[in-house]
Short mmCIF file of C-alpha atoms in Angstrom, two decimals:
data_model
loop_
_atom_site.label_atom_id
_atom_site.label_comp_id
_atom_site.label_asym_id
_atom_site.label_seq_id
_atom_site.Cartn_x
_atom_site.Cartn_y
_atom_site.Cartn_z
CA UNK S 1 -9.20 -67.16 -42.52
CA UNK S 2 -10.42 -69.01 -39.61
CA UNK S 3 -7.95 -68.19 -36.10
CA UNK S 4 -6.60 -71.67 -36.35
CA UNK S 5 -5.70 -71.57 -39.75
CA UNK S 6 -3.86 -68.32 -38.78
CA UNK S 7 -2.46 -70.49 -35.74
CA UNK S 8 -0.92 -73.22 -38.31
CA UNK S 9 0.57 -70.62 -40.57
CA UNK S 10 2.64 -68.96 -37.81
CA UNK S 11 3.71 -72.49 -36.40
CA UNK S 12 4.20 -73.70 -40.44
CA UNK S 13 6.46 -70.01 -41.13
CA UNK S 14 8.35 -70.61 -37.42
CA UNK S 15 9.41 -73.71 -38.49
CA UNK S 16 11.45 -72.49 -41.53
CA UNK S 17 13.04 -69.71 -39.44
CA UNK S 18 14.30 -72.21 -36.86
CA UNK S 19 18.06 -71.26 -38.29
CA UNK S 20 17.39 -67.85 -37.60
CA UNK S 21 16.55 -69.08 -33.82
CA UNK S 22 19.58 -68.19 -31.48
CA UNK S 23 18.96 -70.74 -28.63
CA UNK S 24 17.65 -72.91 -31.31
CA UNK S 25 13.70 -73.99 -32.22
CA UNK S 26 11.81 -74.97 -28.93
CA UNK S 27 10.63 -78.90 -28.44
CA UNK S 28 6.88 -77.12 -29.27
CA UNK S 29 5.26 -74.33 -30.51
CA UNK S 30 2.39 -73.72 -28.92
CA UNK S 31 0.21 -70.20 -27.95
CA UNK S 32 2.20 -69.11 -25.04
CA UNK S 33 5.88 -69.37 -26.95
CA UNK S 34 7.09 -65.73 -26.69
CA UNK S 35 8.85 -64.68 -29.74
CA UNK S 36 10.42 -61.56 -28.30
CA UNK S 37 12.17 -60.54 -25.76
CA UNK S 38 12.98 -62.77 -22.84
CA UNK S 39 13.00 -66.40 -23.83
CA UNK S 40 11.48 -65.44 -26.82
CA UNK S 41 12.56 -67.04 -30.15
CA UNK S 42 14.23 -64.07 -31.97
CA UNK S 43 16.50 -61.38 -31.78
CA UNK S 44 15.44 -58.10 -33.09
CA UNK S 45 16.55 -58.80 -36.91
CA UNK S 46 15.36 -62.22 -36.63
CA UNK S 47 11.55 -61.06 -35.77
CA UNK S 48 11.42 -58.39 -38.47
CA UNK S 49 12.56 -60.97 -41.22
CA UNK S 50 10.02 -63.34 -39.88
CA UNK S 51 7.24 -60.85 -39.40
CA UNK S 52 8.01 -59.89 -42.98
CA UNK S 53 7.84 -63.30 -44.57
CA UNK S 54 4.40 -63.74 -42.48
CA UNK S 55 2.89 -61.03 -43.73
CA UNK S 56 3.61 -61.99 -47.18
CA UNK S 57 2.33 -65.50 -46.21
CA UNK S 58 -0.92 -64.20 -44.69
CA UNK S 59 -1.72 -62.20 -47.53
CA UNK S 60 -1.12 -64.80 -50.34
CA UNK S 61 -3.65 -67.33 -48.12
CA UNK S 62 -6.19 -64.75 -47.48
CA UNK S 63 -6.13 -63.05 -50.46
CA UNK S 64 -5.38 -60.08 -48.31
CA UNK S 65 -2.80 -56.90 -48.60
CA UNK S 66 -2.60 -56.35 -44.66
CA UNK S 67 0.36 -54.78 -43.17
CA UNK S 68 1.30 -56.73 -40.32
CA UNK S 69 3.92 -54.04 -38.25
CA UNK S 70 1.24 -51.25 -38.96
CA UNK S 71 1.43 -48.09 -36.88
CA UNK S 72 -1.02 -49.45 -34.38
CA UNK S 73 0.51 -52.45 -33.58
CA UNK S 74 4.19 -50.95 -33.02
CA UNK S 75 2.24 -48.06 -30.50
CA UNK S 76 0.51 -50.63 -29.06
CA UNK S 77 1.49 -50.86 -25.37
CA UNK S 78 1.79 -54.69 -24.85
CA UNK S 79 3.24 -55.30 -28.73
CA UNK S 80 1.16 -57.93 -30.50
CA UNK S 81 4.56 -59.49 -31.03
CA UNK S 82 5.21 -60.53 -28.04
CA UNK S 83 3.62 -64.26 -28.71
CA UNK S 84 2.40 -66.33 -30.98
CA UNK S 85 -1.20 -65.77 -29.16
CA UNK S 86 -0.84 -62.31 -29.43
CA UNK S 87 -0.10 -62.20 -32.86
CA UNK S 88 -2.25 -64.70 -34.31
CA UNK S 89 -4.64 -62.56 -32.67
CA UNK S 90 -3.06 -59.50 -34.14
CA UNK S 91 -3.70 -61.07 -37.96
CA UNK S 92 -7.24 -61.98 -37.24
CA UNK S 93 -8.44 -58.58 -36.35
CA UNK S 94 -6.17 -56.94 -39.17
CA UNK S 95 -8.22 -59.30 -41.75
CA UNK S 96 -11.19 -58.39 -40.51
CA UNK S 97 -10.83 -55.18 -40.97
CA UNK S 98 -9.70 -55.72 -44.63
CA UNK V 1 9.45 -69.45 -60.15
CA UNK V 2 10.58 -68.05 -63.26
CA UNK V 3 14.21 -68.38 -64.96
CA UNK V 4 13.77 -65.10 -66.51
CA UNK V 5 15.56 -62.37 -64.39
CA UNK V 6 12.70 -59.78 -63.32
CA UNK V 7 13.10 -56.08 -63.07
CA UNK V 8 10.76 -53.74 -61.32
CA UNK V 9 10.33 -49.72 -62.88
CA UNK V 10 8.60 -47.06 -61.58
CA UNK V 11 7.55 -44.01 -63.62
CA UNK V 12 8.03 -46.18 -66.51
CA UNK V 13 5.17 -44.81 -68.92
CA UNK V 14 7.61 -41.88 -70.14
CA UNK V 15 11.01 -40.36 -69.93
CA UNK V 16 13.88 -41.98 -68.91
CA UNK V 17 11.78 -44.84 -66.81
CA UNK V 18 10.13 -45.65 -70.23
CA UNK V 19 14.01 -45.32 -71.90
CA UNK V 20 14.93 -48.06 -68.82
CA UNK V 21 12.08 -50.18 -69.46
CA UNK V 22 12.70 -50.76 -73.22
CA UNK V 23 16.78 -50.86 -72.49
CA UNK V 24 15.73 -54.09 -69.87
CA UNK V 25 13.27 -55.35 -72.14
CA UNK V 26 15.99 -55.52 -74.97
CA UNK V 27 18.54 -57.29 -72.31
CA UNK V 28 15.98 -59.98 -71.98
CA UNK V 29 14.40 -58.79 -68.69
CA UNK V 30 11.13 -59.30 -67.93
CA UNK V 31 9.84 -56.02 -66.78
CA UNK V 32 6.66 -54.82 -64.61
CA UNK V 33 6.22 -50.88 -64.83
CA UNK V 34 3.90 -48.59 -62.85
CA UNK V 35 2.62 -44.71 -63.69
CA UNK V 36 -0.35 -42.89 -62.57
CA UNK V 37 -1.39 -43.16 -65.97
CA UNK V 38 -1.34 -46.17 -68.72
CA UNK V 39 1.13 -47.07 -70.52
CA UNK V 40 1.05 -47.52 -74.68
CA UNK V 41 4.33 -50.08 -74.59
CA UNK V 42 3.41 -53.54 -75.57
CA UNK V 43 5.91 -56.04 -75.26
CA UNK V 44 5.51 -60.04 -74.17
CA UNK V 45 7.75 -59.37 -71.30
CA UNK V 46 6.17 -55.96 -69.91
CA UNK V 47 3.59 -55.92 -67.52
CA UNK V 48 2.10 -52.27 -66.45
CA UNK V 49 0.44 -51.51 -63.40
CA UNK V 50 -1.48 -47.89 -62.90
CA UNK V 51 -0.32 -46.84 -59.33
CA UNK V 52 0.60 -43.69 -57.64
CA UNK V 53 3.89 -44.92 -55.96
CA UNK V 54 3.14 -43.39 -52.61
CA UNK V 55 -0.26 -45.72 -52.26
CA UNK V 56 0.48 -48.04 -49.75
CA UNK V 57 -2.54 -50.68 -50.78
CA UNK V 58 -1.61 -50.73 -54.71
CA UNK V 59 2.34 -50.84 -53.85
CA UNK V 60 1.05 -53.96 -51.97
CA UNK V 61 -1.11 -55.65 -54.37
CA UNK V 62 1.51 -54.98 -57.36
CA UNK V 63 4.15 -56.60 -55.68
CA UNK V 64 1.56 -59.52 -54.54
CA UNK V 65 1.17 -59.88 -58.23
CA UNK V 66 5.12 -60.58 -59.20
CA UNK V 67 5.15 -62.71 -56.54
CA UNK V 68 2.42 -64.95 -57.20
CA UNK V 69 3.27 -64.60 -60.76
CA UNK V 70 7.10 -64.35 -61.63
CA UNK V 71 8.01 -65.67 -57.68
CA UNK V 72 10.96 -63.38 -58.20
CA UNK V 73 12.38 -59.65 -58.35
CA UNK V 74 16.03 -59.14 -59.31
CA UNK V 75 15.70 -55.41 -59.26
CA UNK V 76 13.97 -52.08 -58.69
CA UNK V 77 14.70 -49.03 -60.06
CA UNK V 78 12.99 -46.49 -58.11
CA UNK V 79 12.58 -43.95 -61.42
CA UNK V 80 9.16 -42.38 -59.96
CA UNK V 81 9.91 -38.70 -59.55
CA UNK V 82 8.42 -35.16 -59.63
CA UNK V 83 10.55 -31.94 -59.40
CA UNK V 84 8.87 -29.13 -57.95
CA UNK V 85 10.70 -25.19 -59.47
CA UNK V 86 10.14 -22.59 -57.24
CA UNK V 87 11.36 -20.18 -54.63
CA UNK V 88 10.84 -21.34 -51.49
CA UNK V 89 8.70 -18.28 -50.68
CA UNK V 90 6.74 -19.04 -53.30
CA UNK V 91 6.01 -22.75 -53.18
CA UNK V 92 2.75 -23.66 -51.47
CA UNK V 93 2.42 -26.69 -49.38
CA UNK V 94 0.84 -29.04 -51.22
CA UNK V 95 3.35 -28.84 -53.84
CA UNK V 96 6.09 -29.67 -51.20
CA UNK V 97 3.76 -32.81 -49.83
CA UNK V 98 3.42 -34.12 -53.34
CA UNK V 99 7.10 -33.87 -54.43
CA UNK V 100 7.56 -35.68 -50.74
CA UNK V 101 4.90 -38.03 -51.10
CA UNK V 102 6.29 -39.33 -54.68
CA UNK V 103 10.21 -38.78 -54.30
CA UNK V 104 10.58 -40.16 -50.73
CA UNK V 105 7.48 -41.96 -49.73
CA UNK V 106 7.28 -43.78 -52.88
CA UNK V 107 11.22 -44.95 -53.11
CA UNK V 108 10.92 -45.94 -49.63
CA UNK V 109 7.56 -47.83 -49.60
CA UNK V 110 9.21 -50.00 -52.89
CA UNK V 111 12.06 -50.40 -51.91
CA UNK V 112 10.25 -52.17 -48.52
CA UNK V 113 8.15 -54.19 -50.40
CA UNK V 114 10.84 -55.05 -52.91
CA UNK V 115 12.98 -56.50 -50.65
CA UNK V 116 10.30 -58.71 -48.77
CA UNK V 117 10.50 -60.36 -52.15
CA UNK V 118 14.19 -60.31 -53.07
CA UNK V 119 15.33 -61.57 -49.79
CA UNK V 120 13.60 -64.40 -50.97
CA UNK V 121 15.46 -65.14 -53.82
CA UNK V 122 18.73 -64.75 -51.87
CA UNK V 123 19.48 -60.94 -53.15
CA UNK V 124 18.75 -57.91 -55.70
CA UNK V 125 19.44 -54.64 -56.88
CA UNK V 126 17.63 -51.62 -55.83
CA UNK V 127 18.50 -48.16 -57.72
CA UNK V 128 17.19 -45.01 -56.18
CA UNK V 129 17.09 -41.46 -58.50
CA UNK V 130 19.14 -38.66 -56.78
CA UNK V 131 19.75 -35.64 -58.61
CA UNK V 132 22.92 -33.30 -59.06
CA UNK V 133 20.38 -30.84 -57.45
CA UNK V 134 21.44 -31.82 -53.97
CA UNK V 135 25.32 -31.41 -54.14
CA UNK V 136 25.00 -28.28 -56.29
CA UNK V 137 22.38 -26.84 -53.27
CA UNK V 138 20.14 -25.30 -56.34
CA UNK V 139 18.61 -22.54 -55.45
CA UNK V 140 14.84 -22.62 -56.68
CA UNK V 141 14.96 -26.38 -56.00
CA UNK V 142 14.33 -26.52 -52.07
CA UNK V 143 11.85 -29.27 -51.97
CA UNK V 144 13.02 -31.08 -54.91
CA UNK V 145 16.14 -30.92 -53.89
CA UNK V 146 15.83 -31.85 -50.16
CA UNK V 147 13.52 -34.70 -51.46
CA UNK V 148 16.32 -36.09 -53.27
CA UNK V 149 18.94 -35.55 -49.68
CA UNK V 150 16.73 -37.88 -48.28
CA UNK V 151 16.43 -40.48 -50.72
CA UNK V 152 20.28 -40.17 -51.08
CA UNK V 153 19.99 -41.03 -47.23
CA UNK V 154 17.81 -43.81 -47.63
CA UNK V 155 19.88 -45.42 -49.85
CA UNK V 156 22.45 -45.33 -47.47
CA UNK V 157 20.43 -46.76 -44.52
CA UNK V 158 18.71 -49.41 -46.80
CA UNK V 159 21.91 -50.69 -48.54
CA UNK V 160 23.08 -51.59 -44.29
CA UNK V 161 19.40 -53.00 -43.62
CA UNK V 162 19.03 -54.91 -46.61
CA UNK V 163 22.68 -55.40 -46.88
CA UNK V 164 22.52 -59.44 -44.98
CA UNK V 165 19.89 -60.37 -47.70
CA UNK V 166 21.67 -59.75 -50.67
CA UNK V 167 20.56 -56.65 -51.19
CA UNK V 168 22.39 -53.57 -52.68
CA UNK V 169 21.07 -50.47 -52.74
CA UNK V 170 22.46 -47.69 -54.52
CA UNK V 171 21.69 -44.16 -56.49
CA UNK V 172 21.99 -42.11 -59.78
CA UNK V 173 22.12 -38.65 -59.63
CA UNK V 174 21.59 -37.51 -63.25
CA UNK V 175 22.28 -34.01 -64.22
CA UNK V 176 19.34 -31.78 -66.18
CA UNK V 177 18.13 -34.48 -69.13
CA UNK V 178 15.72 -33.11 -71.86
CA UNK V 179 12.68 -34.84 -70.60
CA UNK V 180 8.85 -33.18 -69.20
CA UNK V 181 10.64 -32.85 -65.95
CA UNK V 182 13.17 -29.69 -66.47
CA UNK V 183 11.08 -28.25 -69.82
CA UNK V 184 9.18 -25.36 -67.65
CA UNK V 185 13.31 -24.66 -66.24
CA UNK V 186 14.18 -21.27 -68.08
CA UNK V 187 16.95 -21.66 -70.76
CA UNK V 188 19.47 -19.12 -69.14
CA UNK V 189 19.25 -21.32 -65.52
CA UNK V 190 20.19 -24.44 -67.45
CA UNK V 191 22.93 -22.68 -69.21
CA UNK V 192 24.29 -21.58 -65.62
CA UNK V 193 23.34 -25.22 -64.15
CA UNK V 194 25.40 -27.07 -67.04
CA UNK V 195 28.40 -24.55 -66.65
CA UNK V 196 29.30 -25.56 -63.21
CA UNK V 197 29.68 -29.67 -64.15
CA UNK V 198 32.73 -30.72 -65.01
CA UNK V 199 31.11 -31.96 -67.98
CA UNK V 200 29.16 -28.86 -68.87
CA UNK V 201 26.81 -30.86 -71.41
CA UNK V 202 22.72 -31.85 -70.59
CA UNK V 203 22.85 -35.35 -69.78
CA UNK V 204 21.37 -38.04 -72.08
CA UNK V 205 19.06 -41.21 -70.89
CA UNK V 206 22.16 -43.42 -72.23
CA UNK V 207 23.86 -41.73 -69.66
CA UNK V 208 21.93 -42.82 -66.81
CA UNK V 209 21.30 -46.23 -68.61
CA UNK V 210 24.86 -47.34 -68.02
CA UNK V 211 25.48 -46.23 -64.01
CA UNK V 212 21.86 -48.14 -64.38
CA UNK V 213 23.57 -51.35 -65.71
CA UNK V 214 26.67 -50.90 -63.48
CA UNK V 215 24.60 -51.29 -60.38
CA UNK V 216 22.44 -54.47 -61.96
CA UNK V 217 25.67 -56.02 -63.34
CA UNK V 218 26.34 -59.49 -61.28
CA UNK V 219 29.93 -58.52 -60.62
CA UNK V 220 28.32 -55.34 -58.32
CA UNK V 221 27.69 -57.11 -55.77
CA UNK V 222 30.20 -55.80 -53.39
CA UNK V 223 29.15 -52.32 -54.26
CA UNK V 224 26.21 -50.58 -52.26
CA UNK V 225 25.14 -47.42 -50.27
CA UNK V 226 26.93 -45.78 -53.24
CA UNK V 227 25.78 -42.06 -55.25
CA UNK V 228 26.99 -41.72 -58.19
CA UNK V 229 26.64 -38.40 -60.03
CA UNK V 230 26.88 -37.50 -63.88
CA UNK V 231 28.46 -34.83 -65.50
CA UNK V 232 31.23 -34.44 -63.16
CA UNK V 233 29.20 -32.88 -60.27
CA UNK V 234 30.56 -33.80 -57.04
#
């Protein structure tokens, strides 16, 4: 998968968790939205159910059987969670690895 | 997604995971089973999948393959097991890592990838294997047995995690059944074993069957983070 494609299925997967949103979705989702932490989208439960539904959605487009929160990324220093740049970057390098 | 409710078994090839699989089958269940090995059951509603249950890649691409094919998973029964019989000072270390690996690794690493997929469909059932070994502290049974403490614990901590999805999680603890798993268990240890249940009797897979089918049944809903022994063992 091609980084934008990655970038549209974050932004297409956000969108059905806006309920799950505390302050609500945001008027646009773009690279810098921070999903964690302050002003970020989700609360802790909120990320990990989203994360988890990504993953599955990542790996039924790809054709892939990447794990998203692997041991690297939650040892990581700057978490790859922290945006939706981060982690669209995140997914790319975990498929290419695949 | 299919209508047909969907039921996930792990050591089913023999034993009391095959026993489960044909008992679902028979309920009108479709089933998918895993063992290391194949499996000779043929049925229109049984799918079987050779996977070591504490391989993170095939635990991955088995439940890829409900999903994309049934959409759905109404339960899991976490059946995988191996008992390991031996003084502790006698028990070498790669026995201990493989009755880890396959007791705790394995329940935990389905039950994750379970519930990515029952959340989906607004709930499920997860049932764990405990064994009577861990209240009765049997000696002989230190890794076995302290396997089984933790999966007893992670079906505590699951059944709160999963608990806002719909999610129960619970666990049989079956006394000694006649099955591959206690045959190399001297005679005379049974006979002591069986003497201090309640119920001093082996245990048979209809037994386990129906805790099974309390825990699946719709009206268990409000029941979760629950062990429930057989035989009387407390």
């Amino acid at each position: 998968m091609e980084r934008h494609d990655l970038l549209r299925l974050v932004q297409d997967t956000l969108d059905d968790f806006a309920s799950m949103m505390p302050d609500g979705p945001p008027d646009t989702l773009d690279e810098s939205t921070a999903l964690f932490g302050p002003g970020g989208l989700f609360d802790s439960i909120g990320l990990v159910t989203f994360l988890a539904d990504l993953e599955e959605q990542v790996n039924d487009e790809a054709d892939a059987v990447i794990t998203v929160a692997d041991e690297r990324a939650l040892s990581a220093e700057k978490s790859p969670f922290r945006s939706i740049a981060s982690l669209v970057d995140h997914l790319a390098a975990r498929l290419t690895e695949e | 997604m299919s209508e047909q409710r969907t039921a996930m078994v792990t050591g089913a090839r023999k034993g009391i995971g095959r026993h489960l699989v044909e008992h679902l089958l028979a309920s009108g269940w479709h089933v998918t089973g895993c063992s290391r090995k194949a499996s000779e059951l043929r049925h229109d509603n049984y799918t079987h999948f050779e996977a070591d249950v504490s391989d993170e890649k095939a635990a991955k691409t088995l439940f890829k393959s409900i999903r994309k094919g049934a959409g759905r998973l109404d339960a899991l029964i976490n059946n995988a097991g191996i008992a390991g019989m031996n003084h502790a000072l006698l028990t070498p270390m790669d026995a201990v890592e493989r009755v880890l690996r396959t007791n705790v690794m394995g329940t935990f690493l389905y039950s994750r990838e379970a519930a990515k997929l029952m959340k989906r469909g607004g709930g499920g059932r997860i049932v764990n294997f405990s064994t009577v070994a861990v209240p009765m502290a049997l000696e002989g049974e230190a890794a076995y047995a302290a396997s089984k403490a933790a999966v007893e614990s992670l079906t505590r901590v699951l059944a709160r995690e999963f608990g806002s999805f719909g999610i129960t999680v619970n666990a049989v603890g079956p006394t000694p059944i006649d099955t591959d798993l206690i045959r190399a268990v001297p005679e005379d240890k049974i006979r002591g074993l069986l003497s201090r249940q309640a119920l001093p009797r082996l245990g048979e897979y209809a037994d386990v069957t129906n805790v099974v089918d309390f825990f699946l049944r719709p009206e268990s809903a409000f029941v979760t983070g629950q062990v429930i022994y057989l035989g009387g063992v407390s």
